XYZ file of C-alpha atoms in Angstrom:
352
model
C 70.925 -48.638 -42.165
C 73.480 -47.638 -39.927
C 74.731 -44.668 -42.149
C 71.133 -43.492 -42.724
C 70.549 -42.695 -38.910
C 74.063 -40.916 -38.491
C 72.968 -39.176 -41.366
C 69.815 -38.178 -39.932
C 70.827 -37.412 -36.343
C 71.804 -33.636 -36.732
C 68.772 -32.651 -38.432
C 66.466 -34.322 -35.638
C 69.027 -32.060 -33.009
C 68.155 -29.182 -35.337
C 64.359 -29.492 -35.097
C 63.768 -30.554 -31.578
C 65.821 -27.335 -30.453
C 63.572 -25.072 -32.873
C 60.792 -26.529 -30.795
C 62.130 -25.428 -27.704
C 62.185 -21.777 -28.518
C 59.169 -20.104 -27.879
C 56.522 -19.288 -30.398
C 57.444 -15.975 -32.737
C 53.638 -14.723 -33.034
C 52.681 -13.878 -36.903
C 52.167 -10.543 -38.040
C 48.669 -10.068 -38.422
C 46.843 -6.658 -39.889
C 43.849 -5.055 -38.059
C 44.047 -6.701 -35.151
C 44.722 -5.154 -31.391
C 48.654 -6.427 -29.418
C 46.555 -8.253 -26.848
C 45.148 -10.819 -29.214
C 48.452 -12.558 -29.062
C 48.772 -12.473 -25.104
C 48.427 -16.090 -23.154
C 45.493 -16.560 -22.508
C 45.349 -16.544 -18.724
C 43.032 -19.232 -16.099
C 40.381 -16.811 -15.843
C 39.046 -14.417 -18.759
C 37.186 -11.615 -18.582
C 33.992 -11.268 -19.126
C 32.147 -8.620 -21.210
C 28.423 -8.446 -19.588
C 25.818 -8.793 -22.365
C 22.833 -6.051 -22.182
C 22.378 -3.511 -19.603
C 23.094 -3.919 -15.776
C 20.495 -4.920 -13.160
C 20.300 -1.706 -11.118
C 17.806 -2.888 -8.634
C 20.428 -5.963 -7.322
C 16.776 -8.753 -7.972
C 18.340 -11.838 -8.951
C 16.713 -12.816 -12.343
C 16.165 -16.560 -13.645
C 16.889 -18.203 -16.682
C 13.871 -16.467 -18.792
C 15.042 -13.173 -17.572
C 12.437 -12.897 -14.782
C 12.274 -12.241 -10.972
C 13.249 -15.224 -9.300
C 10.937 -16.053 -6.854
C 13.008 -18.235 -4.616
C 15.659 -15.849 -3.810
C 13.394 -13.098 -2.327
C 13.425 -13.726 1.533
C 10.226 -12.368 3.899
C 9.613 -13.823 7.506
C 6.845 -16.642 7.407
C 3.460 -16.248 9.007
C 4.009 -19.062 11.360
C 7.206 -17.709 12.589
C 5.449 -14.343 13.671
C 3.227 -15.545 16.162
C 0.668 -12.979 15.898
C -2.601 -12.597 18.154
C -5.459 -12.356 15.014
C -7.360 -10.038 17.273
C -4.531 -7.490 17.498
C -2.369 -7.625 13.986
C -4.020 -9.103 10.562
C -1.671 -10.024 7.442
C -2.938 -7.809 4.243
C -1.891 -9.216 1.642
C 0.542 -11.728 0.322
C 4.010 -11.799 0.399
C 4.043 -13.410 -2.845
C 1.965 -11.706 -4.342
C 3.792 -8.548 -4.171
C 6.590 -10.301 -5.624
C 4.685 -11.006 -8.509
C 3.528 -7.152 -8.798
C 6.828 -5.759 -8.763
C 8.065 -8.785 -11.287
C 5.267 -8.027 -13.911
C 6.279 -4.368 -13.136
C 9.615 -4.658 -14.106
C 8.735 -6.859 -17.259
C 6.124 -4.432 -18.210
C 7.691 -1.136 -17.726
C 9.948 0.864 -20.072
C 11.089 3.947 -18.222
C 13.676 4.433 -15.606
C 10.811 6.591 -13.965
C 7.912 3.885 -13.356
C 10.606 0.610 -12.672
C 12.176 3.152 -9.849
C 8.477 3.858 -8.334
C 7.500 0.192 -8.295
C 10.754 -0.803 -7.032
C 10.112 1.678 -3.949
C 6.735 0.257 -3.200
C 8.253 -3.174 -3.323
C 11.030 -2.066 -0.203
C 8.751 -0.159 1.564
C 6.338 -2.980 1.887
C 8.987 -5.508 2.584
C 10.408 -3.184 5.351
C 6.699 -3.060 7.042
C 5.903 -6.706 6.094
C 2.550 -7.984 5.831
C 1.271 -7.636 9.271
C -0.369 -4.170 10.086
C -2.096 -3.752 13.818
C -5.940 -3.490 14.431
C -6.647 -0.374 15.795
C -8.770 -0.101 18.730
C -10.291 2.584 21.214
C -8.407 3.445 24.652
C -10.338 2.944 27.588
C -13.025 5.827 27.712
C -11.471 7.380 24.579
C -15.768 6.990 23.099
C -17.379 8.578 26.594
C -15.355 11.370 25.923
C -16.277 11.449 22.027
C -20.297 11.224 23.727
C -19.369 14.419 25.470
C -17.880 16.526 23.147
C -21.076 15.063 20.377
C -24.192 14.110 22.677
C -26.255 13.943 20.007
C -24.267 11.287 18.572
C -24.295 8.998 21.859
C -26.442 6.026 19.855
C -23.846 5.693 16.973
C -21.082 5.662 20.101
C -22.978 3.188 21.748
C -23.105 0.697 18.951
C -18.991 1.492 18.151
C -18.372 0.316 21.704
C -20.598 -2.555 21.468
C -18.786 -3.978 18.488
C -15.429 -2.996 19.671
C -16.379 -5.144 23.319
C -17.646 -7.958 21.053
C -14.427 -7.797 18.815
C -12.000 -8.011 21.672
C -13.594 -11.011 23.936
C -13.991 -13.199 20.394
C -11.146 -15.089 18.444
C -11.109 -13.097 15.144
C -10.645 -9.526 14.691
C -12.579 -6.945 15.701
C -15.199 -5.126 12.474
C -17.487 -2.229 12.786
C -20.166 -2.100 10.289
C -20.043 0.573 7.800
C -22.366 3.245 9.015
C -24.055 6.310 7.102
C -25.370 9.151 9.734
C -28.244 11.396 8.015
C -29.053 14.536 8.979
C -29.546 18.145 8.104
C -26.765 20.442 7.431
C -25.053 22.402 10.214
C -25.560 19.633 12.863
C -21.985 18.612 13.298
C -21.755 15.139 11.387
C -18.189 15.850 10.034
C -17.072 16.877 13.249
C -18.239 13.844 14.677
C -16.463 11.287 11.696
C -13.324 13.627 12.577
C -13.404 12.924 16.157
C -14.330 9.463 15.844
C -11.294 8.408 13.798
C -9.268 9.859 16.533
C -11.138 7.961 19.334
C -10.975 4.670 17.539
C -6.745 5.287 17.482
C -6.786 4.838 13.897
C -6.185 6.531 10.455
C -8.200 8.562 8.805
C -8.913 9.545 5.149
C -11.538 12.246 4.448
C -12.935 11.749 0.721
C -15.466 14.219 -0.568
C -17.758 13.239 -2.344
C -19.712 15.977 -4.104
C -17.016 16.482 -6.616
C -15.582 14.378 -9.858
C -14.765 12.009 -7.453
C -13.786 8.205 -9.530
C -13.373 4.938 -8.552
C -9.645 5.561 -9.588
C -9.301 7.101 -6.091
C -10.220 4.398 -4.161
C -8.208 1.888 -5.810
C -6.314 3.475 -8.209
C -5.446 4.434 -11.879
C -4.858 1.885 -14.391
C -0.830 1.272 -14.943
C -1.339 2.157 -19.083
C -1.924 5.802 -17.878
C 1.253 8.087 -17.374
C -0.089 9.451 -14.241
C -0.833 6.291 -12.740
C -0.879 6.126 -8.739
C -2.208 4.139 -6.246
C -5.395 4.425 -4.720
C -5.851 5.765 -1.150
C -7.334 2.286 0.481
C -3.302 0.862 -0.850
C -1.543 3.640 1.042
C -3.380 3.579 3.974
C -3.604 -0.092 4.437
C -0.682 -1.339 2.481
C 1.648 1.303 3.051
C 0.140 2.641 6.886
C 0.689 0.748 9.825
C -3.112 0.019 10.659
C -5.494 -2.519 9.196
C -8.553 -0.792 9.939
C -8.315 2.830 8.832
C -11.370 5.625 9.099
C -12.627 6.353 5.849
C -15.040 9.113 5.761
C -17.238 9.490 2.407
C -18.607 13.373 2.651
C -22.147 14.611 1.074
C -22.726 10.799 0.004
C -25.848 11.646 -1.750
C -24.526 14.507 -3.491
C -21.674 12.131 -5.626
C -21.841 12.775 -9.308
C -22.071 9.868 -11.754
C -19.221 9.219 -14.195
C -19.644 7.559 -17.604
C -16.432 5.468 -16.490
C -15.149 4.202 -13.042
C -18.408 5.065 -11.232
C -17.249 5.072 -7.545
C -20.775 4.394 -6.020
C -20.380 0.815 -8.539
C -16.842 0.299 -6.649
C -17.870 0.722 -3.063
C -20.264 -2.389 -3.556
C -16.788 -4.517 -3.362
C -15.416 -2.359 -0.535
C -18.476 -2.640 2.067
C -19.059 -6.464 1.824
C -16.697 -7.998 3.829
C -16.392 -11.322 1.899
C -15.905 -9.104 -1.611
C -13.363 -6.568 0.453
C -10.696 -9.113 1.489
C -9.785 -9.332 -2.270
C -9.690 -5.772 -3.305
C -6.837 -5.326 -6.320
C -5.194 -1.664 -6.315
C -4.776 -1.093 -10.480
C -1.403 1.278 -10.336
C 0.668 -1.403 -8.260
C -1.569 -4.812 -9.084
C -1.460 -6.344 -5.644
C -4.503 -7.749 -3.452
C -4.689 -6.926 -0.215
C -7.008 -6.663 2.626
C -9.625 -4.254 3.164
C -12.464 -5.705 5.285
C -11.980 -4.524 8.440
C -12.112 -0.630 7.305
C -14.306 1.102 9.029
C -16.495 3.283 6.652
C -18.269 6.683 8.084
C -20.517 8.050 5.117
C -22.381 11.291 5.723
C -25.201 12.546 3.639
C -28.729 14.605 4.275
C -31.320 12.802 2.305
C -31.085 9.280 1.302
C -32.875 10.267 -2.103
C -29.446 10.315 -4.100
C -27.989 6.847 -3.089
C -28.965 3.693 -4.519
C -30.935 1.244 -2.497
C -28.434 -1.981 -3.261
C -25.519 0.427 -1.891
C -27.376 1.898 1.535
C -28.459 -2.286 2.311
C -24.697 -2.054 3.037
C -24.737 0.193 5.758
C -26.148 0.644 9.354
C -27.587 4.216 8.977
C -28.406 6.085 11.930
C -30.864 9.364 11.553
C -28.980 12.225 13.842
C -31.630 14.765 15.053
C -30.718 18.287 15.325
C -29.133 18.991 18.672
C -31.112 20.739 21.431
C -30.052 23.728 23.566
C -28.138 21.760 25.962
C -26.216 19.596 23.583
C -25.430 22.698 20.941
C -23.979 24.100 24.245
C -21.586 20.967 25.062
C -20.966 21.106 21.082
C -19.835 24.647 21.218
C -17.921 23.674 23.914
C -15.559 20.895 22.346
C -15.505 23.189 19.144
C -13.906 26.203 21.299
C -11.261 23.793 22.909
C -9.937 22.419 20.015
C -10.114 25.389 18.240
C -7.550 27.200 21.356
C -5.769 23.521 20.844
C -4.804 24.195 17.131
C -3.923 27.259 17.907
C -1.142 26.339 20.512
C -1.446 29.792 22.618
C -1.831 28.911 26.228
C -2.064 32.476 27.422
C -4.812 33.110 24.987
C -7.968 34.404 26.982
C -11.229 31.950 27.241
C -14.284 33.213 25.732
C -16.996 34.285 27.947
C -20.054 32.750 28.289
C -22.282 35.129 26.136
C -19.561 34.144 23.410
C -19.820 30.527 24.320
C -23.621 30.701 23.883
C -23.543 32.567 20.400
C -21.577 29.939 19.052
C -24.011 27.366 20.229
């Protein structure tokens, strides 16, 4: 037994200082040098699919995750209802640009939705309610004197609004008359009284519902509809809309717009109004809508329930004089030439 382990004792030696050496690495064809480097603590990683250019952290189904979007809370605001009104929901718009990003496969359209998405978590959900300065309507009755009823009843909504604990609404109205008696230059001049926004829609053309609330995201020329951008993407809650020649709108097969603006005039209906290009709901009930038109022949009788219509006489001598008036000085306003000379009065009268 003895001789057996002297025996075996140099060839143990022999093999425990072969394991010592380090490792000769085996010739291997086809593959790269750095397949037989250590492997070191941390390896690199090869990202799998294409990178997330629009930094949205994504959860485990590959969709926008929810919880890590951050937007002030309502309660933390503490906004006066009768001056600022939230819009929409800050949520919701999450979910529109989520679905967006899902849905879409060009560069072009996730880019545009991705814009919307900043731009209305820049202004946040809160936009102000608009409302007249301080004689800002006498001075509208002055320039339009004809027009002095449909002031009155503004200012007695807007004095109503402000003493009660919601915000302030004014009725959509529809002034009738016949042509040439200045009811488009009194919706112009009222939208700039009221301190507000103002959209001027005509509608004796091919006018759709697509323009109120926009085209349909399955159409390459999709776009929002002009209640989103001046709500949603303006800074007032209560924009002037004016709908010109009401009576003279044309009937499409599809998207008829006189169908839509059944939703937009009812106030319980117009709170949820869903844009189609950018699929968000938002709120549009405190719009104030100015439609002008001279017969009431060409507008349906469910659709002119919906607004407070007021029957504007042509203007006598006196008042076409006062209108002739405010026309002049605006028109020497836009032109911006203080040194321009005043017309006389024969001039002044012609125009009248």
């Amino acid at each position: 037994q003895h001789r057996r382990e002297v025996k075996k004792a140099p060839k143990l030696e022999k093999e425990a200082a072969r394991d010592s050496r380090p490792a000769r690495a085996k010739k291997v064809t086809g593959l790269a040098p750095d397949y037989f480097k250590p492997a070191t603590s941390q390896p690199s990683i090869v990202p799998m699919g294409p990178p997330n250019p629009y930094a949205i952290k994504l959860n485990a189904a590959g969709e926008m995750d929810v919880t890590a979007e951050r937007w002030p809370r309502l309660e933390d605001l503490g906004f006066d209802p009768r001056l600022r009104l939230p819009v929409f929901n800050h949520l919701d718009a999450i979910g529109a640009l989520s679905r967006a990003l899902a849905a879409s496969s060009t560069k072009a359209t996730k880019d545009r939705a991705m814009r919307i998405y900043r731009e209305l978590k820049g202004r946040g959900v809160l936009r102000r309610i608009a409302t007249p300065a301080p004689g800002a309507l006498k001075l509208l009755v002055r320039s339009n004197p004809q027009f002095e009823e449909i002031a009155s009843f503004i200012e007695g909504c807007v004095t109503v609004g402000l003493k009660a604990l919601g915000p302030m609404r004014i009725p959509p109205m529809l002034i009738l008359g016949g042509p040439g008696i200045g009811k488009s230059h009194f919706a112009k001049a009222l939208s700039i009284a009221m301190g507000a926004p103002s959209q001027w829609q005509s509608m004796d053309g091919g006018v759709t519902a697509a323009a109120f609330v926009g085209s349909d995201k399955h159409w390459v020329d999709s776009a929002p509809g002009f209640l989103f951008n001046q709500i949603c993407m303006g800074d007032s809650a209560n924009p002037v809309i004016v709908l010109d020649e009401l009576d003279k709108v044309g009937r499409p097969y599809h998207q008829d717009p006189l169908a839509a603006l059944h939703t937009f005039l009812e106030p319980s209906t117009a709170r949820r109004v869903r844009d189609l290009a950018v699929d968000l709901e938002f709120d549009a009930s405190l719009v104030t809508w100015v439609a002008t038109a001279n017969r009431t022949s060409g507008i349906p009788s469910t659709l002119l329930s919906r607004f407070k219509v007021f029957l504007v006489p042509a203007p006598t001598a006196s008042q076409a004089l006062a209108i002739a008036e405010s026309v002049i000085e605006d028109t020497l306003a836009a032109m911006g030439l203080p040194d321009f000379q005043s017309p006389t009065r024969l001039l002044r009268t012609k125009v009248a």
